[in-house]
C-alpha positions as YAML, in Angstrom:
chain: A
units: angstrom
residues:
- id: 1
  name: UNK
  ca: [30.31, -16.88, -25.68]
- id: 2
  name: UNK
  ca: [30.47, -20.58, -24.69]
- id: 3
  name: UNK
  ca: [27.40, -22.80, -24.47]
- id: 4
  name: UNK
  ca: [27.97, -23.07, -20.71]
- id: 5
  name: UNK
  ca: [27.98, -19.29, -20.36]
- id: 6
  name: UNK
  ca: [24.81, -19.04, -22.44]
- id: 7
  name: UNK
  ca: [23.12, -21.65, -20.23]
- id: 8
  name: UNK
  ca: [24.17, -19.78, -17.09]
- id: 9
  name: UNK
  ca: [22.80, -16.54, -18.53]
- id: 10
  name: UNK
  ca: [19.51, -18.24, -19.44]
- id: 11
  name: UNK
  ca: [19.29, -19.87, -16.01]
- id: 12
  name: UNK
  ca: [19.79, -16.50, -14.30]
- id: 13
  name: UNK
  ca: [17.10, -14.93, -16.48]
- id: 14
  name: UNK
  ca: [14.60, -17.69, -15.72]
- id: 15
  name: UNK
  ca: [15.35, -17.50, -11.99]
- id: 16
  name: UNK
  ca: [14.86, -13.73, -12.09]
- id: 17
  name: UNK
  ca: [11.50, -14.00, -13.84]
- id: 18
  name: UNK
  ca: [10.23, -16.40, -11.17]
- id: 19
  name: UNK
  ca: [10.14, -13.53, -8.68]
- id: 20
  name: UNK
  ca: [9.47, -10.67, -11.10]
- id: 21
  name: UNK
  ca: [6.51, -8.40, -10.43]
- id: 22
  name: UNK
  ca: [5.51, -6.02, -13.22]
- id: 23
  name: UNK
  ca: [3.22, -3.14, -12.25]
- id: 24
  name: UNK
  ca: [1.55, -0.75, -14.69]
- id: 25
  name: UNK
  ca: [0.11, 2.72, -14.20]
- id: 26
  name: UNK
  ca: [0.42, 6.13, -12.72]
- id: 27
  name: UNK
  ca: [3.25, 7.79, -10.82]
- id: 28
  name: UNK
  ca: [3.47, 11.16, -9.11]
- id: 29
  name: UNK
  ca: [5.23, 13.29, -6.57]
- id: 30
  name: UNK
  ca: [3.02, 13.25, -3.48]
- id: 31
  name: UNK
  ca: [2.92, 16.08, -0.96]
- id: 32
  name: UNK
  ca: [1.50, 14.96, 2.40]
- id: 33
  name: UNK
  ca: [0.01, 17.45, 4.81]
- id: 34
  name: UNK
  ca: [1.62, 16.91, 8.20]
- id: 35
  name: UNK
  ca: [-1.21, 18.24, 10.37]
- id: 36
  name: UNK
  ca: [-3.89, 15.66, 11.21]
- id: 37
  name: UNK
  ca: [-7.38, 17.01, 10.63]
- id: 38
  name: UNK
  ca: [-6.22, 20.06, 8.68]
- id: 39
  name: UNK
  ca: [-8.08, 20.71, 5.43]
- id: 40
  name: UNK
  ca: [-6.59, 22.19, 2.28]
- id: 41
  name: UNK
  ca: [-8.20, 25.49, 3.27]
- id: 42
  name: UNK
  ca: [-5.98, 25.60, 6.38]
- id: 43
  name: UNK
  ca: [-2.32, 26.46, 6.69]
- id: 44
  name: UNK
  ca: [-0.32, 23.27, 6.15]
- id: 45
  name: UNK
  ca: [3.22, 21.94, 6.02]
- id: 46
  name: UNK
  ca: [3.92, 19.22, 3.48]
- id: 47
  name: UNK
  ca: [6.30, 16.27, 3.22]
- id: 48
  name: UNK
  ca: [7.45, 15.12, -0.23]
- id: 49
  name: UNK
  ca: [7.46, 11.52, -1.45]
- id: 50
  name: UNK
  ca: [6.73, 9.28, -4.44]
- id: 51
  name: UNK
  ca: [3.17, 8.15, -5.08]
- id: 52
  name: UNK
  ca: [0.77, 6.52, -7.50]
- id: 53
  name: UNK
  ca: [-0.77, 3.20, -6.49]
- id: 54
  name: UNK
  ca: [1.04, 0.87, -8.95]
- id: 55
  name: UNK
  ca: [4.32, 2.64, -8.20]
- id: 56
  name: UNK
  ca: [3.79, 2.10, -4.48]
- id: 57
  name: UNK
  ca: [2.99, -1.57, -5.11]
- id: 58
  name: UNK
  ca: [6.27, -1.93, -7.01]
- id: 59
  name: UNK
  ca: [8.17, -0.35, -4.11]
- id: 60
  name: UNK
  ca: [6.41, -2.63, -1.61]
- id: 61
  name: UNK
  ca: [7.24, -5.72, -3.68]
- id: 62
  name: UNK
  ca: [10.87, -4.66, -4.06]
- id: 63
  name: UNK
  ca: [11.25, -3.97, -0.33]
- id: 64
  name: UNK
  ca: [10.06, -7.55, 0.29]
- id: 65
  name: UNK
  ca: [12.90, -8.87, -1.86]
- id: 66
  name: UNK
  ca: [11.26, -9.31, -5.25]
- id: 67
  name: UNK
  ca: [12.36, -8.05, -8.66]
- id: 68
  name: UNK
  ca: [9.84, -5.27, -9.20]
- id: 69
  name: UNK
  ca: [9.59, -3.69, -12.65]
- id: 70
  name: UNK
  ca: [7.51, -0.51, -12.99]
- id: 71
  name: UNK
  ca: [5.99, 0.45, -16.34]
- id: 72
  name: UNK
  ca: [5.23, 4.17, -16.30]
- id: 73
  name: UNK
  ca: [6.42, 7.54, -17.59]
- id: 74
  name: UNK
  ca: [7.48, 10.77, -15.91]
- id: 75
  name: UNK
  ca: [7.94, 14.29, -17.22]
- id: 76
  name: UNK
  ca: [11.29, 15.58, -18.45]
- id: 77
  name: UNK
  ca: [11.65, 17.70, -15.36]
- id: 78
  name: UNK
  ca: [13.36, 17.67, -11.97]
- id: 79
  name: UNK
  ca: [10.37, 16.02, -10.31]
- id: 80
  name: UNK
  ca: [10.60, 13.15, -12.77]
- id: 81
  name: UNK
  ca: [14.27, 12.71, -11.95]
- id: 82
  name: UNK
  ca: [13.41, 12.79, -8.24]
- id: 83
  name: UNK
  ca: [10.98, 9.90, -8.78]
- id: 84
  name: UNK
  ca: [13.52, 7.82, -10.70]
- id: 85
  name: UNK
  ca: [16.20, 8.46, -8.08]
- id: 86
  name: UNK
  ca: [13.89, 7.41, -5.26]
- id: 87
  name: UNK
  ca: [12.70, 4.29, -7.09]
- id: 88
  name: UNK
  ca: [16.31, 3.28, -7.73]
- id: 89
  name: UNK
  ca: [17.12, 3.74, -4.05]
- id: 90
  name: UNK
  ca: [14.37, 1.21, -3.24]
- id: 91
  name: UNK
  ca: [15.70, -1.28, -5.83]
- id: 92
  name: UNK
  ca: [12.75, -0.89, -8.18]
- id: 93
  name: UNK
  ca: [13.76, -1.73, -11.76]
- id: 94
  name: UNK
  ca: [13.34, 1.59, -13.62]
- id: 95
  name: UNK
  ca: [14.44, 0.42, -17.07]
- id: 96
  name: UNK
  ca: [10.92, 1.09, -18.35]
- id: 97
  name: UNK
  ca: [10.31, 4.30, -16.41]
- id: 98
  name: UNK
  ca: [10.88, 6.67, -19.29]
- id: 99
  name: UNK
  ca: [10.44, 10.42, -19.68]
- id: 100
  name: UNK
  ca: [7.94, 12.27, -21.84]
- id: 101
  name: UNK
  ca: [9.43, 15.48, -23.29]
- id: 102
  name: UNK
  ca: [6.06, 17.20, -23.69]
- id: 103
  name: UNK
  ca: [4.58, 16.47, -20.26]
- id: 104
  name: UNK
  ca: [4.99, 17.51, -16.65]
- id: 105
  name: UNK
  ca: [5.33, 15.01, -13.81]
- id: 106
  name: UNK
  ca: [2.01, 14.88, -11.91]
- id: 107
  name: UNK
  ca: [1.78, 16.20, -8.36]
- id: 108
  name: UNK
  ca: [-0.75, 14.99, -5.79]
- id: 109
  name: UNK
  ca: [-1.64, 16.81, -2.56]
- id: 110
  name: UNK
  ca: [-2.93, 14.83, 0.42]
- id: 111
  name: UNK
  ca: [-4.66, 16.28, 3.48]
- id: 112
  name: UNK
  ca: [-5.17, 14.14, 6.59]
- id: 113
  name: UNK
  ca: [-8.78, 15.23, 6.78]
- id: 114
  name: UNK
  ca: [-9.52, 12.73, 8.23]
- id: 115
  name: UNK
  ca: [-6.34, 10.61, 8.61]
- id: 116
  name: UNK
  ca: [-8.15, 7.34, 7.87]
- id: 117
  name: UNK
  ca: [-9.43, 8.69, 4.53]
- id: 118
  name: UNK
  ca: [-7.18, 11.54, 3.35]
- id: 119
  name: UNK
  ca: [-8.50, 14.00, 0.82]
- id: 120
  name: UNK
  ca: [-6.56, 14.19, -2.45]
- id: 121
  name: UNK
  ca: [-6.08, 16.80, -5.16]
- id: 122
  name: UNK
  ca: [-4.56, 15.47, -8.40]
- id: 123
  name: UNK
  ca: [-2.58, 18.00, -10.45]
- id: 124
  name: UNK
  ca: [-2.30, 16.20, -13.78]
- id: 125
  name: UNK
  ca: [-2.22, 17.53, -17.32]
- id: 126
  name: UNK
  ca: [-4.88, 16.08, -19.65]
- id: 127
  name: UNK
  ca: [-2.11, 14.04, -21.30]
- id: 128
  name: UNK
  ca: [-0.01, 13.19, -18.25]
- id: 129
  name: UNK
  ca: [3.21, 11.33, -19.10]
- id: 130
  name: UNK
  ca: [1.95, 8.07, -17.60]
- id: 131
  name: UNK
  ca: [-0.95, 8.05, -20.08]
- id: 132
  name: UNK
  ca: [1.39, 7.90, -23.10]
- id: 133
  name: UNK
  ca: [2.93, 4.42, -22.82]
- id: 134
  name: UNK
  ca: [3.19, 2.48, -26.08]
- id: 135
  name: UNK
  ca: [2.82, -1.30, -25.92]
- id: 136
  name: UNK
  ca: [5.76, -2.12, -28.19]
- id: 137
  name: UNK
  ca: [8.14, -0.17, -25.95]
- id: 138
  name: UNK
  ca: [8.13, -3.14, -23.55]
- id: 139
  name: UNK
  ca: [9.48, -6.59, -24.48]
- id: 140
  name: UNK
  ca: [6.79, -9.20, -25.06]
- id: 141
  name: UNK
  ca: [8.74, -11.67, -22.92]
- id: 142
  name: UNK
  ca: [8.57, -9.39, -19.88]
- id: 143
  name: UNK
  ca: [4.78, -9.34, -20.03]
- id: 144
  name: UNK
  ca: [4.50, -13.05, -20.81]
- id: 145
  name: UNK
  ca: [7.02, -14.44, -18.35]
- id: 146
  name: UNK
  ca: [6.78, -12.30, -15.21]
- id: 147
  name: UNK
  ca: [5.50, -14.12, -12.14]
- id: 148
  name: UNK
  ca: [2.93, -11.42, -11.31]
- id: 149
  name: UNK
  ca: [1.47, -8.84, -13.70]
- id: 150
  name: UNK
  ca: [-0.27, -6.04, -11.77]
- id: 151
  name: UNK
  ca: [-2.56, -3.65, -13.60]
- id: 152
  name: UNK
  ca: [-3.97, -0.50, -12.02]
- id: 153
  name: UNK
  ca: [-7.53, 0.28, -13.05]
- id: 154
  name: UNK
  ca: [-6.58, 3.93, -13.56]
- id: 155
  name: UNK
  ca: [-4.19, 2.85, -16.33]
- id: 156
  name: UNK
  ca: [-7.29, 1.99, -18.37]
- id: 157
  name: UNK
  ca: [-8.70, 5.51, -18.25]
- id: 158
  name: UNK
  ca: [-6.74, 7.63, -20.73]
- id: 159
  name: UNK
  ca: [-4.61, 7.79, -23.80]
- id: 160
  name: UNK
  ca: [-2.19, 5.35, -25.34]
- id: 161
  name: UNK
  ca: [-1.61, 3.71, -21.96]
- id: 162
  name: UNK
  ca: [-5.23, 2.55, -21.85]
- id: 163
  name: UNK
  ca: [-4.80, 0.82, -25.22]
- id: 164
  name: UNK
  ca: [-1.44, -0.66, -24.23]
- id: 165
  name: UNK
  ca: [-2.80, -1.89, -20.92]
- id: 166
  name: UNK
  ca: [-5.61, -3.82, -22.58]
- id: 167
  name: UNK
  ca: [-3.16, -5.23, -25.12]
- id: 168
  name: UNK
  ca: [-0.91, -6.47, -22.31]
- id: 169
  name: UNK
  ca: [-3.85, -8.02, -20.46]
- id: 170
  name: UNK
  ca: [-5.03, -9.75, -23.62]
- id: 171
  name: UNK
  ca: [-1.48, -11.00, -24.11]
- id: 172
  name: UNK
  ca: [-1.51, -12.49, -20.60]
- id: 173
  name: UNK
  ca: [-4.97, -14.00, -21.26]
- id: 174
  name: UNK
  ca: [-5.75, -14.89, -17.66]
- id: 175
  name: UNK
  ca: [-2.34, -16.43, -17.08]
- id: 176
  name: UNK
  ca: [-1.73, -17.24, -13.40]
- id: 177
  name: UNK
  ca: [-1.25, -14.16, -11.21]
- id: 178
  name: UNK
  ca: [-2.56, -11.61, -13.70]
- id: 179
  name: UNK
  ca: [-3.97, -9.04, -11.28]
- id: 180
  name: UNK
  ca: [-6.37, -6.14, -11.76]
- id: 181
  name: UNK
  ca: [-6.39, -3.67, -8.88]
- id: 182
  name: UNK
  ca: [-9.64, -1.80, -9.51]
- id: 183
  name: UNK
  ca: [-8.04, 1.37, -8.08]
- id: 184
  name: UNK
  ca: [-11.05, 3.58, -8.83]
- id: 185
  name: UNK
  ca: [-10.41, 7.34, -8.79]
- id: 186
  name: UNK
  ca: [-13.51, 9.16, -10.11]
- id: 187
  name: UNK
  ca: [-11.50, 12.18, -11.31]
- id: 188
  name: UNK
  ca: [-9.74, 9.96, -13.85]
- id: 189
  name: UNK
  ca: [-12.97, 9.03, -15.62]
- id: 190
  name: UNK
  ca: [-15.65, 10.82, -17.64]
- id: 191
  name: UNK
  ca: [-18.25, 8.76, -15.77]
- id: 192
  name: UNK
  ca: [-18.65, 5.87, -13.38]
- id: 193
  name: UNK
  ca: [-20.21, 3.85, -16.21]
- id: 194
  name: UNK
  ca: [-17.10, 4.32, -18.35]
- id: 195
  name: UNK
  ca: [-14.94, 3.09, -15.49]
- id: 196
  name: UNK
  ca: [-17.17, 0.05, -15.07]
- id: 197
  name: UNK
  ca: [-17.01, -0.87, -18.75]
- id: 198
  name: UNK
  ca: [-13.21, -0.70, -18.70]
- id: 199
  name: UNK
  ca: [-12.98, -2.66, -15.45]
- id: 200
  name: UNK
  ca: [-15.16, -5.48, -16.75]
- id: 201
  name: UNK
  ca: [-13.15, -5.68, -19.98]
- id: 202
  name: UNK
  ca: [-9.96, -5.98, -17.93]
- id: 203
  name: UNK
  ca: [-11.36, -8.53, -15.48]
- id: 204
  name: UNK
  ca: [-12.09, -10.85, -18.41]
- id: 205
  name: UNK
  ca: [-8.32, -11.28, -18.85]
- id: 206
  name: UNK
  ca: [-7.30, -11.48, -15.16]
- id: 207
  name: UNK
  ca: [-6.94, -14.30, -12.66]
- id: 208
  name: UNK
  ca: [-6.99, -12.08, -9.55]
- id: 209
  name: UNK
  ca: [-9.24, -9.11, -8.75]
- id: 210
  name: UNK
  ca: [-8.56, -6.72, -5.86]
- id: 211
  name: UNK
  ca: [-10.88, -3.93, -4.78]
- id: 212
  name: UNK
  ca: [-12.79, -2.34, -1.94]
- id: 213
  name: UNK
  ca: [-16.59, -2.39, -1.83]
- id: 214
  name: UNK
  ca: [-16.92, 0.95, -3.62]
- id: 215
  name: UNK
  ca: [-14.63, -0.21, -6.41]
- id: 216
  name: UNK
  ca: [-16.41, -3.53, -6.76]
- id: 217
  name: UNK
  ca: [-19.77, -1.77, -6.93]
- id: 218
  name: UNK
  ca: [-18.36, 0.38, -9.74]
- id: 219
  name: UNK
  ca: [-17.22, -2.71, -11.62]
- id: 220
  name: UNK
  ca: [-20.11, -5.14, -11.16]
- id: 221
  name: UNK
  ca: [-22.89, -3.30, -9.33]
- id: 222
  name: UNK
  ca: [-22.68, -5.32, -6.10]
- id: 223
  name: UNK
  ca: [-21.79, -4.29, -2.55]
- id: 224
  name: UNK
  ca: [-22.21, -7.48, -0.51]
- id: 225
  name: UNK
  ca: [-18.73, -9.09, -0.17]
- id: 226
  name: UNK
  ca: [-19.96, -12.65, -0.66]
- id: 227
  name: UNK
  ca: [-22.00, -11.72, -3.71]
- id: 228
  name: UNK
  ca: [-19.02, -9.82, -5.10]
- id: 229
  name: UNK
  ca: [-16.78, -12.86, -4.67]
- id: 230
  name: UNK
  ca: [-19.40, -15.17, -6.17]
- id: 231
  name: UNK
  ca: [-19.69, -12.96, -9.26]
- id: 232
  name: UNK
  ca: [-15.95, -12.65, -9.84]
- id: 233
  name: UNK
  ca: [-15.39, -16.39, -9.41]
- id: 234
  name: UNK
  ca: [-18.32, -17.21, -11.70]
- id: 235
  name: UNK
  ca: [-16.77, -14.94, -14.32]
- id: 236
  name: UNK
  ca: [-13.54, -16.96, -14.30]
- id: 237
  name: UNK
  ca: [-11.36, -15.25, -11.72]
- id: 238
  name: UNK
  ca: [-9.42, -17.68, -9.48]
- id: 239
  name: UNK
  ca: [-8.91, -15.32, -6.51]
- id: 240
  name: UNK
  ca: [-11.23, -12.49, -5.47]
- id: 241
  name: UNK
  ca: [-10.10, -10.07, -2.77]
- id: 242
  name: UNK
  ca: [-12.55, -7.60, -1.24]
- id: 243
  name: UNK
  ca: [-11.00, -5.03, 1.07]
- id: 244
  name: UNK
  ca: [-13.40, -4.06, 3.85]
- id: 245
  name: UNK
  ca: [-11.59, -1.18, 5.53]
- id: 246
  name: UNK
  ca: [-12.13, -1.24, 9.28]
- id: 247
  name: UNK
  ca: [-13.74, -4.70, 8.94]
- id: 248
  name: UNK
  ca: [-10.59, -6.29, 7.47]
- id: 249
  name: UNK
  ca: [-10.45, -8.19, 4.19]
- id: 250
  name: UNK
  ca: [-12.10, -11.18, 2.52]
- id: 251
  name: UNK
  ca: [-10.24, -13.55, 0.18]
- id: 252
  name: UNK
  ca: [-12.16, -16.09, -1.88]
- id: 253
  name: UNK
  ca: [-11.07, -18.87, -4.20]
- id: 254
  name: UNK
  ca: [-13.14, -21.70, -5.63]
- id: 255
  name: UNK
  ca: [-12.04, -23.91, -2.73]
- id: 256
  name: UNK
  ca: [-12.23, -21.61, 0.28]
- id: 257
  name: UNK
  ca: [-13.33, -18.24, 1.58]
- id: 258
  name: UNK
  ca: [-11.73, -16.52, 4.54]
- id: 259
  name: UNK
  ca: [-12.09, -13.27, 6.45]
- id: 260
  name: UNK
  ca: [-9.06, -11.62, 8.01]
- id: 261
  name: UNK
  ca: [-9.88, -9.29, 10.90]
- id: 262
  name: UNK
  ca: [-8.21, -5.87, 11.09]
- id: 263
  name: UNK
  ca: [-5.25, -5.34, 13.41]
- id: 264
  name: UNK
  ca: [-5.48, -2.82, 16.23]
- id: 265
  name: UNK
  ca: [-3.12, 0.05, 15.45]
- id: 266
  name: UNK
  ca: [-2.67, 3.76, 16.06]
- id: 267
  name: UNK
  ca: [-3.53, 5.08, 12.62]
- id: 268
  name: UNK
  ca: [-1.54, 7.96, 11.17]
- id: 269
  name: UNK
  ca: [-2.54, 7.89, 7.49]
- id: 270
  name: UNK
  ca: [-4.75, 5.39, 5.67]
- id: 271
  name: UNK
  ca: [-3.58, 6.35, 2.20]
- id: 272
  name: UNK
  ca: [-0.84, 3.76, 1.61]
- id: 273
  name: UNK
  ca: [-2.27, 0.73, 3.34]
- id: 274
  name: UNK
  ca: [-3.93, -0.68, 0.22]
- id: 275
  name: UNK
  ca: [-0.71, -0.44, -1.79]
- id: 276
  name: UNK
  ca: [1.27, -2.11, 1.00]
- id: 277
  name: UNK
  ca: [-1.37, -4.83, 0.96]
- id: 278
  name: UNK
  ca: [-0.86, -5.16, -2.79]
- id: 279
  name: UNK
  ca: [2.90, -5.50, -2.59]
- id: 280
  name: UNK
  ca: [2.59, -8.13, 0.12]
- id: 281
  name: UNK
  ca: [-0.04, -9.93, -1.94]
- id: 282
  name: UNK
  ca: [2.38, -10.22, -4.86]
- id: 283
  name: UNK
  ca: [5.01, -11.63, -2.48]
- id: 284
  name: UNK
  ca: [2.60, -14.30, -1.26]
- id: 285
  name: UNK
  ca: [1.53, -15.21, -4.79]
- id: 286
  name: UNK
  ca: [5.14, -15.62, -5.90]
- id: 287
  name: UNK
  ca: [5.87, -17.87, -2.94]
- id: 288
  name: UNK
  ca: [2.73, -19.99, -3.48]
- id: 289
  name: UNK
  ca: [1.33, -19.32, -0.01]
- id: 290
  name: UNK
  ca: [-2.18, -20.34, 1.00]
- id: 291
  name: UNK
  ca: [-4.79, -17.62, 0.74]
- id: 292
  name: UNK
  ca: [-4.89, -17.43, 4.54]
- id: 293
  name: UNK
  ca: [-1.13, -16.87, 4.71]
- id: 294
  name: UNK
  ca: [-1.39, -14.27, 1.96]
- id: 295
  name: UNK
  ca: [-4.32, -12.54, 3.65]
- id: 296
  name: UNK
  ca: [-2.68, -12.35, 7.06]
- id: 297
  name: UNK
  ca: [0.65, -11.14, 5.67]
- id: 298
  name: UNK
  ca: [-0.89, -8.56, 3.35]
- id: 299
  name: UNK
  ca: [-3.33, -7.37, 6.02]
- id: 300
  name: UNK
  ca: [-0.39, -6.82, 8.38]
- id: 301
  name: UNK
  ca: [1.52, -4.90, 5.69]
- id: 302
  name: UNK
  ca: [-1.44, -2.58, 5.22]
- id: 303
  name: UNK
  ca: [-1.75, -2.05, 8.97]
- id: 304
  name: UNK
  ca: [1.97, -1.34, 9.31]
- id: 305
  name: UNK
  ca: [1.98, 1.37, 6.64]
- id: 306
  name: UNK
  ca: [-1.19, 2.91, 8.11]
- id: 307
  name: UNK
  ca: [0.90, 3.73, 11.20]
- id: 308
  name: UNK
  ca: [3.19, 5.90, 9.03]
- id: 309
  name: UNK
  ca: [2.64, 9.18, 7.19]
- id: 310
  name: UNK
  ca: [3.82, 8.38, 3.67]
- id: 311
  name: UNK
  ca: [3.29, 5.43, 1.34]
- id: 312
  name: UNK
  ca: [6.40, 4.43, -0.62]
- id: 313
  name: UNK
  ca: [8.90, 5.48, 2.06]
- id: 314
  name: UNK
  ca: [7.05, 3.44, 4.67]
- id: 315
  name: UNK
  ca: [6.94, 0.10, 2.83]
- id: 316
  name: UNK
  ca: [8.50, -2.55, 5.13]
- id: 317
  name: UNK
  ca: [11.09, -5.21, 4.46]
- id: 318
  name: UNK
  ca: [10.02, -8.76, 5.26]
- id: 319
  name: UNK
  ca: [12.11, -8.72, 8.44]
- id: 320
  name: UNK
  ca: [10.44, -5.53, 9.66]
- id: 321
  name: UNK
  ca: [6.99, -6.84, 8.77]
- id: 322
  name: UNK
  ca: [7.57, -10.19, 10.50]
- id: 323
  name: UNK
  ca: [8.67, -8.31, 13.62]
- id: 324
  name: UNK
  ca: [5.51, -6.18, 13.45]
- id: 325
  name: UNK
  ca: [3.35, -9.31, 13.11]
- id: 326
  name: UNK
  ca: [5.11, -10.88, 16.11]
- id: 327
  name: UNK
  ca: [4.55, -7.75, 18.20]
- id: 328
  name: UNK
  ca: [0.87, -7.72, 17.23]
- id: 329
  name: UNK
  ca: [0.49, -11.36, 18.28]
- id: 330
  name: UNK
  ca: [2.04, -10.62, 21.67]
- id: 331
  name: UNK
  ca: [-0.31, -7.67, 22.14]
- id: 332
  name: UNK
  ca: [-3.33, -9.88, 21.43]
- id: 333
  name: UNK
  ca: [-2.11, -12.62, 23.76]
...
């Protein structure tokens, strides 16, 4: 190969890494109850999709035009192949979505009871495939050089993946746009205290922290948004994001602190809004937007997906999201 060809190849690789988002953590087949207000004890009809917060974030980032690489594992079963097929259809890079021969792909049931806060049942084996990732199965350069590295807090809860996740975070060592999404699911942890210890260890290596008030209280024992932001920033984080549900979202850096009000929508399912927010956040970070621009764009992405039933399937392209934002502005005016 000529030197010119080598330079072109290197240039393409560097350009690709500038908009590469790497997300780490769980994946599942999600079954969504179609009937609003129906509990699991009721008769229900379900719709099938792909789920798992970091997987949804990867889909959201890819739909917005970024190179999204998902680090996870599925079972060696038809549901695992379904996940890979769907991820490929959304242009998520599945090179590091591998199969575990001794595990079954997790299944999650969601009941719109109520729609704004769906109830979930996780069907996961004790050693679910996505808990068995080995650090050296992923190139060091991918972890080091990606524009955004997104870690789900649940990835820190079990097995080899928990060890690998901490190794990857230590490798990043608070490099710009190293993100911890606190993503607290109590059923993944032996205790809330254990989750808090793991979260604090991860935060020490991250530049961005994202969580709602419950998740932040788990991590640092605070519930007031301003106090939460103060603590994260004092501990070395450069951007603290506190999601406030129906009250919107607060973003805080060392230079400014802003509150983005919620958009008025007809809510269908609140389950995927946080992951849509996350994917849009990665897009804003890659493009070096101001925290206000990031907050408004990500807030709109969350609102858009909350008007849909599923998570991954509903993630918008930038064109669709810009149109939604424009329509919202006209409604306000």
